[in-house]
C-alpha atoms as a printed R data frame, in Angstrom:
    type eleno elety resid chain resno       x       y       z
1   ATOM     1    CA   UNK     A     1 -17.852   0.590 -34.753
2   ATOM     2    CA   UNK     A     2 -19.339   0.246 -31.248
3   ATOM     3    CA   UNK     A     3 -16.952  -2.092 -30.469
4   ATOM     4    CA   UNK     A     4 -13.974   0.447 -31.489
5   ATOM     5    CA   UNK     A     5 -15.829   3.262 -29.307
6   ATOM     6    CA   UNK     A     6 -16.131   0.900 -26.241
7   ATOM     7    CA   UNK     A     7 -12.263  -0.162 -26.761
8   ATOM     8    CA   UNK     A     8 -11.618   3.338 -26.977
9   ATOM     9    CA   UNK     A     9 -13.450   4.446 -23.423
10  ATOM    10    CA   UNK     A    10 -12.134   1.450 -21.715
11  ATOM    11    CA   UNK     A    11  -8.533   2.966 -22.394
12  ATOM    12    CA   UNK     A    12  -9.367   6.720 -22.066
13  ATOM    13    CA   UNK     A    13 -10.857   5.661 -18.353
14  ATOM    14    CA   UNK     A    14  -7.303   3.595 -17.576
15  ATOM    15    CA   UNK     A    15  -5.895   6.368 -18.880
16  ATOM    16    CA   UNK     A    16  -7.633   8.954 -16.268
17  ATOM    17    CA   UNK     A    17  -7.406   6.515 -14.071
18  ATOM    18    CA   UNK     A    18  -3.961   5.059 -13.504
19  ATOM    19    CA   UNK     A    19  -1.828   8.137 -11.792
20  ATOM    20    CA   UNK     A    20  -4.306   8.157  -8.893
21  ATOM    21    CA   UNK     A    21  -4.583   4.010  -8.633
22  ATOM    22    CA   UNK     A    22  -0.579   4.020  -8.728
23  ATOM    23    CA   UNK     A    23  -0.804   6.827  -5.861
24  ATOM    24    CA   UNK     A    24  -3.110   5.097  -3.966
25  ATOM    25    CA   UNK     A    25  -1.303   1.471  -4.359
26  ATOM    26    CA   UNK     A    26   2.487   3.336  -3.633
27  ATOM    27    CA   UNK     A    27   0.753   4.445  -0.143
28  ATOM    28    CA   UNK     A    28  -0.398   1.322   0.463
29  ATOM    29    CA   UNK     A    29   2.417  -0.802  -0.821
30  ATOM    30    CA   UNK     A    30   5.484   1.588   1.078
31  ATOM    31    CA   UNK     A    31   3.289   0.259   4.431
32  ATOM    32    CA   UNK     A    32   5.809  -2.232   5.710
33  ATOM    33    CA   UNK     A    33   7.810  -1.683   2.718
34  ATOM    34    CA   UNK     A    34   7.294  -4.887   1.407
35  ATOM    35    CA   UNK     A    35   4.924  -6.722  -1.100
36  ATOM    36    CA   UNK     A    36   3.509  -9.910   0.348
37  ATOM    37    CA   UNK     A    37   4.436 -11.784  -2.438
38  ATOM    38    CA   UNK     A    38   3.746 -12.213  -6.157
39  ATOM    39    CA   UNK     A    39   0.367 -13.282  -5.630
40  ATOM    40    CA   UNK     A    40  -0.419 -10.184  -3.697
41  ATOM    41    CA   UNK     A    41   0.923  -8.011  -5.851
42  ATOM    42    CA   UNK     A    42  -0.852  -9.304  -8.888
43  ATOM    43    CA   UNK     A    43  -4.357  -8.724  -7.014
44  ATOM    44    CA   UNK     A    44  -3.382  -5.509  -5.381
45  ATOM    45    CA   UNK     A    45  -1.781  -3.715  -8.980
46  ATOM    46    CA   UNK     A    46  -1.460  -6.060 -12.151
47  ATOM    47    CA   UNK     A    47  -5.082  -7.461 -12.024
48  ATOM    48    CA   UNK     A    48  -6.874  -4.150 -12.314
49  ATOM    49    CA   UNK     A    49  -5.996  -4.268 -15.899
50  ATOM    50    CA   UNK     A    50  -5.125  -7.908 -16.162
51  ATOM    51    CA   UNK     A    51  -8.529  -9.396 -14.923
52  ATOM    52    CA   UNK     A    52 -10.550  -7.635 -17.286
53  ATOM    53    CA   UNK     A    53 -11.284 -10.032 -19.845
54  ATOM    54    CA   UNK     A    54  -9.474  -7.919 -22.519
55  ATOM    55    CA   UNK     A    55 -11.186  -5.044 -21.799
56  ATOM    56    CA   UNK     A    56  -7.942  -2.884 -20.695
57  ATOM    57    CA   UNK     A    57  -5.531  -5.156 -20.206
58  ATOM    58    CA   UNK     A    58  -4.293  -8.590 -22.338
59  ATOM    59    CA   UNK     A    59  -5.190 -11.753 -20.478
60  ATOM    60    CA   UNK     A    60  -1.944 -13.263 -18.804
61  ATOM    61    CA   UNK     A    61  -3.433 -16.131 -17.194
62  ATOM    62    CA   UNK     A    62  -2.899 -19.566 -19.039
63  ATOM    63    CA   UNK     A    63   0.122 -18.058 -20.769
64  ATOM    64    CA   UNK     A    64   3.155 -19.265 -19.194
65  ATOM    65    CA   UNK     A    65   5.061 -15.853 -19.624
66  ATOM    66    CA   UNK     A    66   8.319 -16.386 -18.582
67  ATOM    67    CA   UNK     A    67   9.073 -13.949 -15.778
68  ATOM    68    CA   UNK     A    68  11.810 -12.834 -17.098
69  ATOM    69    CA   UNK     A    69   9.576 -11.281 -20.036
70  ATOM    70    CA   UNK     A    70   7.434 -10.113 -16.806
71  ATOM    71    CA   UNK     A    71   9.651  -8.468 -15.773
72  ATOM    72    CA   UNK     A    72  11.151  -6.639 -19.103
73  ATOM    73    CA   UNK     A    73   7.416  -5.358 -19.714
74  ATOM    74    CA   UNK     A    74   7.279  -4.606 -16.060
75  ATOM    75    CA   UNK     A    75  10.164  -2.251 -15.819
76  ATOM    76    CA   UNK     A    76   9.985  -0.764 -19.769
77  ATOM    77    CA   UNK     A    77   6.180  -0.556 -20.307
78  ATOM    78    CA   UNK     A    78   4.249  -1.878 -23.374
79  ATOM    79    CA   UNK     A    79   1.535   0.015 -25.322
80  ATOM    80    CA   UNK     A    80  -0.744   1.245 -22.858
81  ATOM    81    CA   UNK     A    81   1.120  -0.430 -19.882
82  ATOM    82    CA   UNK     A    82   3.344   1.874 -17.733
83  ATOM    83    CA   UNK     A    83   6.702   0.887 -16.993
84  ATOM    84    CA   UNK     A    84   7.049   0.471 -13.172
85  ATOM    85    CA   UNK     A    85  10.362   1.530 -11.414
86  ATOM    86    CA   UNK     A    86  12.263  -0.463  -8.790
87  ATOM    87    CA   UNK     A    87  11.371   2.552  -6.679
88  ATOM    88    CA   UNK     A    88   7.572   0.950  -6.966
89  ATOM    89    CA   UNK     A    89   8.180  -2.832  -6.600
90  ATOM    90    CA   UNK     A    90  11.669  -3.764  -6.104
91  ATOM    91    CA   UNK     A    91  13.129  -6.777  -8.374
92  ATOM    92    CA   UNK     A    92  12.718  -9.988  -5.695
93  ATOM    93    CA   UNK     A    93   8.787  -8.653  -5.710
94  ATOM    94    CA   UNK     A    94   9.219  -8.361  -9.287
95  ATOM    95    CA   UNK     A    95  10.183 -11.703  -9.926
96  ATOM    96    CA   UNK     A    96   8.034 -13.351  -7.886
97  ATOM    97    CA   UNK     A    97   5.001 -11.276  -9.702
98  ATOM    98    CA   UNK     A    98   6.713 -13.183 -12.544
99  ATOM    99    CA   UNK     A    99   6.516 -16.559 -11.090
100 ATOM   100    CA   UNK     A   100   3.088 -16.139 -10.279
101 ATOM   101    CA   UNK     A   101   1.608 -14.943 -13.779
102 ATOM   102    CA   UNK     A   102   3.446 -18.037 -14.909
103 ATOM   103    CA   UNK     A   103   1.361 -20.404 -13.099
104 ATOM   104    CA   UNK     A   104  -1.441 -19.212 -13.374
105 ATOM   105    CA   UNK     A   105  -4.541 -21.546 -15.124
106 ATOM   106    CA   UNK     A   106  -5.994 -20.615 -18.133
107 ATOM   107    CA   UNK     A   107  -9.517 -18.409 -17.324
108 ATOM   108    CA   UNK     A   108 -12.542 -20.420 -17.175
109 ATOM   109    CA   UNK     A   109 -14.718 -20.523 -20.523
110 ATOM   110    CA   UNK     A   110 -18.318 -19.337 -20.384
């Protein structure tokens, strides 16, 4: 049951969270208008959630998600995940977000 309640409070503080994290990343993002690649944009937005260990987000490391299905879950949102409009991270930025969570090694074990 513990484990349901800490799930639970891990999503209620996304939750609370996430409009003022995507304000805060839109200022910083609309800078030079440009992401610095897919790499960048995975530490700067994605890996709040991603690089969690589960906690709020799934793992996406090790998975070889194609980044077409990136992008898909990007743009429409999935469960808990907002969708993110082009207005946010245009497609090229998109795909290369894509590319990157594709490569990406499976997590160390502990």
């Amino acid at each position: 049951m513990s484990a349901i309640r800490s799930k639970a409070r891990s999503l209620a503080v996304a939750a609370l969270a996430l409009p003022a994290a995507l304000t805060a990343f839109s200022a910083s993002a609309s800078g030079d208008g440009q992401w610095k690649g897919g790499e960048h944009v995975y530490q700067k937005v994605c890996g709040h959630c991603h690089e969690t260990n589960g906690e709020i987000g799934p793992v996406l490391a090790g998975r070889g998600l194609p980044p077409a299905y990136i992008s898909a879950i990007v743009r429409q949102g999935f469960r808990a995940m907002p969708a993110f409009p082009a207005s946010f991270i245009d497609d090229a930025s998109l795909q290369q977000v894509g590319e990157y969570i594709q490569q990406l090694p499976a997590p160390a074990k502990e």
